[in-house]
Short mmCIF file of C-alpha atoms in Angstrom, two decimals:
data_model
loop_
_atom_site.label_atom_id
_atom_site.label_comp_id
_atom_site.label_asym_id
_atom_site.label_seq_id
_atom_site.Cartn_x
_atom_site.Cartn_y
_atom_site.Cartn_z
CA UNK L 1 26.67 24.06 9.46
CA UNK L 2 24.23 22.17 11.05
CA UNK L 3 21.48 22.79 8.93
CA UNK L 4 24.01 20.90 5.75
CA UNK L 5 24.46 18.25 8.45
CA UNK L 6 20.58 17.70 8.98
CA UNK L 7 20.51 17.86 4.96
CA UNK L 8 22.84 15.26 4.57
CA UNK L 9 21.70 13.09 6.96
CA UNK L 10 17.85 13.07 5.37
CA UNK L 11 19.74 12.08 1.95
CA UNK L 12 21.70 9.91 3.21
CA UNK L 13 18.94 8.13 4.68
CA UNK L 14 16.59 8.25 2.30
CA UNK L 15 19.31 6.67 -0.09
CA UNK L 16 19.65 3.60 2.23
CA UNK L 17 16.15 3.10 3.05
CA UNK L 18 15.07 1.08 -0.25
CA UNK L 19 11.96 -0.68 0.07
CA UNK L 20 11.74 -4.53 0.33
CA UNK L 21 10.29 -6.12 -3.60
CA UNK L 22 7.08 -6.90 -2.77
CA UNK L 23 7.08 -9.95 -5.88
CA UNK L 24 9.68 -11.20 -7.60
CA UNK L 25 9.99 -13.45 -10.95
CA UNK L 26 11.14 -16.68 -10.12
CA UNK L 27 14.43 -17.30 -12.05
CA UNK L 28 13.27 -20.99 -13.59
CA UNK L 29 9.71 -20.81 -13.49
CA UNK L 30 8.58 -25.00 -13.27
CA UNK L 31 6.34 -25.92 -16.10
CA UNK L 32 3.66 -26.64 -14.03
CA UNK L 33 1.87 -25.82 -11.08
CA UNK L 34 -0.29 -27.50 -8.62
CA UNK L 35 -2.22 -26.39 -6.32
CA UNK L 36 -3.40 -29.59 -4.06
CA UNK L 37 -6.59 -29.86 -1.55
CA UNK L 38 -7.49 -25.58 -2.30
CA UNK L 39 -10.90 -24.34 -1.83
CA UNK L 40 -11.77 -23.21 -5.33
CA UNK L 41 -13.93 -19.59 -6.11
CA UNK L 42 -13.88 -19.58 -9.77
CA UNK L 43 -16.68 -16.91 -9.96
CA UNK L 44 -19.55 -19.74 -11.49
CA UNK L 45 -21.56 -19.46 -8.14
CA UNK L 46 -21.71 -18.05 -4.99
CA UNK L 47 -20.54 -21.18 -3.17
CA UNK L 48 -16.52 -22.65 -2.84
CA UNK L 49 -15.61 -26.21 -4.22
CA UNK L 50 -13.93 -27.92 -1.24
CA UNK L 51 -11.10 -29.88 -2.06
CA UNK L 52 -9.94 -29.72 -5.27
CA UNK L 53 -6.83 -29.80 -7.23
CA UNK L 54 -5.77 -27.48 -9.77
CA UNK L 55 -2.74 -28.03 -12.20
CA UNK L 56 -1.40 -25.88 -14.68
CA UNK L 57 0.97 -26.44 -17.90
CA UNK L 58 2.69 -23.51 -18.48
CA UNK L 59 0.08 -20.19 -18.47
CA UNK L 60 -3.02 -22.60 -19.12
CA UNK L 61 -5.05 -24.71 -16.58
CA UNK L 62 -5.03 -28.47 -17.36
CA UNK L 63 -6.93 -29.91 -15.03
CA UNK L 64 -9.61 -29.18 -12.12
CA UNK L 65 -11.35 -31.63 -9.87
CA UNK L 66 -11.28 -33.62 -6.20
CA UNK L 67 -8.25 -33.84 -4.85
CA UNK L 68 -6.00 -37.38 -5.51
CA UNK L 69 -8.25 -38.02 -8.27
CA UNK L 70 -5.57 -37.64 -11.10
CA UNK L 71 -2.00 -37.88 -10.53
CA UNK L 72 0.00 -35.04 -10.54
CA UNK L 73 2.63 -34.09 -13.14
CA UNK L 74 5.87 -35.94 -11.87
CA UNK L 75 8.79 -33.66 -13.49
CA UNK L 76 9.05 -29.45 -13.33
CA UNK L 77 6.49 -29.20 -11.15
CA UNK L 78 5.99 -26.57 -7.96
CA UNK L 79 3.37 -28.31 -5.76
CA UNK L 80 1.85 -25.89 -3.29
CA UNK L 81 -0.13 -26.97 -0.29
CA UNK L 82 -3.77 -25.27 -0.49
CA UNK L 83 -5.34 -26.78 2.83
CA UNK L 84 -6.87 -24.19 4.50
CA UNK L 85 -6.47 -21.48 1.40
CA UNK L 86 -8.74 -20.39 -1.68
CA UNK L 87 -7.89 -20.47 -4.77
CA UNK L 88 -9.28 -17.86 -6.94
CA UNK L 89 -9.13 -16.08 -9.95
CA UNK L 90 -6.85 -12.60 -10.71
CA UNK L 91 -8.83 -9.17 -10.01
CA UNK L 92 -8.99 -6.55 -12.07
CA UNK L 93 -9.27 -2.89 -10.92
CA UNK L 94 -10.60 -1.14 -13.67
CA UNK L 95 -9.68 2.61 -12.54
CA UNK L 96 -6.05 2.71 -11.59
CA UNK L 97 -3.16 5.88 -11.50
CA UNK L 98 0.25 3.90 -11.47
CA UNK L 99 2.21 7.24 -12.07
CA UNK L 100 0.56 8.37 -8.64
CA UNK L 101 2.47 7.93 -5.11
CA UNK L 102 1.76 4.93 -3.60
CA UNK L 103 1.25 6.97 -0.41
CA UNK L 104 -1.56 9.44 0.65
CA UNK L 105 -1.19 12.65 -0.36
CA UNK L 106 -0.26 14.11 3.31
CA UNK L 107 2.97 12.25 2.85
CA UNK L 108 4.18 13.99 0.02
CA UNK L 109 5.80 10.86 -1.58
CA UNK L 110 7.46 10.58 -4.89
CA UNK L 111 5.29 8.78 -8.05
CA UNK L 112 6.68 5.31 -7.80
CA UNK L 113 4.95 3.30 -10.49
CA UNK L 114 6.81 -0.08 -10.57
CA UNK L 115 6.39 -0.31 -6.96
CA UNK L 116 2.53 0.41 -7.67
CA UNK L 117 2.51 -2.16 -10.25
CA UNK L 118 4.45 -4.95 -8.06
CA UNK L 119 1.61 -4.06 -5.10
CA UNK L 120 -1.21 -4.91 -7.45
CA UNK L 121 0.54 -8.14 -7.93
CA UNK L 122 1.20 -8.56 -4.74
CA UNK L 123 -2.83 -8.23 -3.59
CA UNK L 124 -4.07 -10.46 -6.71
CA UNK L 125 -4.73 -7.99 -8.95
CA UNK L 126 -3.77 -9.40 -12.13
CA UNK L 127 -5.44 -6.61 -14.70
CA UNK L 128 -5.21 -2.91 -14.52
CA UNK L 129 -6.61 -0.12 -16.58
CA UNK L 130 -4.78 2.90 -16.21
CA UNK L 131 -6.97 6.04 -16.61
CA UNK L 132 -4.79 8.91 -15.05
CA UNK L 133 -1.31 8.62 -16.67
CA UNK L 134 0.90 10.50 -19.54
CA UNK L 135 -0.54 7.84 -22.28
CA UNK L 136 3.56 8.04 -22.95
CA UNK L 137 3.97 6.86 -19.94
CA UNK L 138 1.26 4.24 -19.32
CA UNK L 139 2.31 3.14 -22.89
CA UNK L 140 6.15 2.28 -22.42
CA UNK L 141 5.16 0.52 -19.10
CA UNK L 142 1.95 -1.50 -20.01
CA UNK L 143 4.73 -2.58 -23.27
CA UNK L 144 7.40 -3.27 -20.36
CA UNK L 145 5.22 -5.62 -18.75
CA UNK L 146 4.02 -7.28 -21.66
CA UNK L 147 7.76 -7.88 -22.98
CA UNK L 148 8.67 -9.19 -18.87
CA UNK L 149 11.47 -6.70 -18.51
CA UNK L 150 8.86 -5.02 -15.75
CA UNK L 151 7.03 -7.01 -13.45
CA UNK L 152 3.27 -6.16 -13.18
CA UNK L 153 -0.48 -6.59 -13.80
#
């Protein structure tokens, strides 16, 4: 009796102990972004460009440079204050397992791959290349991410 009471209390917790998202798609993403007074690292040189602006429209960059120096898009527009931050491009990660636990292996974790993919996200990876999945597998989700109905790299 006990023993089914301990059972059902580790499923029963498990159940309600989902993890947090770590990203989430907005629901309107704004047309434009702008990052105002970042350090920029754009990988050119070695060296940051202080105080610059960088605006988007839609998934392109429009514009780079000092900071003021242009006006900034007045309508569907996120402005995001970059004092004290860098700015710099997506990573890649070139060797990658998303079918594997997130976990180390002395946890004995469950594969959870579309909380692997939101973590890349979530540390600025932006590219993956999956090299230890079911090519099923990494197939249907690298096609889920490309159609958006999975968030990922």
């Amino acid at each position: 009796m006990h023993r089914a009471l301990g059972l059902l209390a580790v499923v029963l917790g498990s159940a309600c102990s989902t993890l947090p998202r770590l990203v989430e798609r907005p629901g309107h993403p704004p047309s434009h972004l702008a990052f105002v007074d970042v350090a920029l690292f754009d990988g050119s040189t070695e060296s940051l460009r202080e105080h610059v602006d960088v605006v988007t429209d839609g998934p392109v960059i429009s514009y780079i440079g000092p900071t003021g120096a242009q006006p900034l898009p007045t309508t569907d527009v996120a402005v995001i204050d970059g004092r004290g931050k860098t700015l710099l491009p997506g990573l890649i990660d070139a060797h990658v397992h998303t079918g594997a636990a997130g976990a180390p292996p002395w946890k004995n974790e469950l594969p959870a791959p579309e909380r692997n993919l939101e973590a890349y996200l979530y540390a600025g990876i932006t590219t993956v290349i999956d090299v230890g999945g079911e090519t099923v597998e990494v197939t249907r989700r690298r096609d889920a991410v490309r159609s958006g109905t999975l968030l990922g790299p």
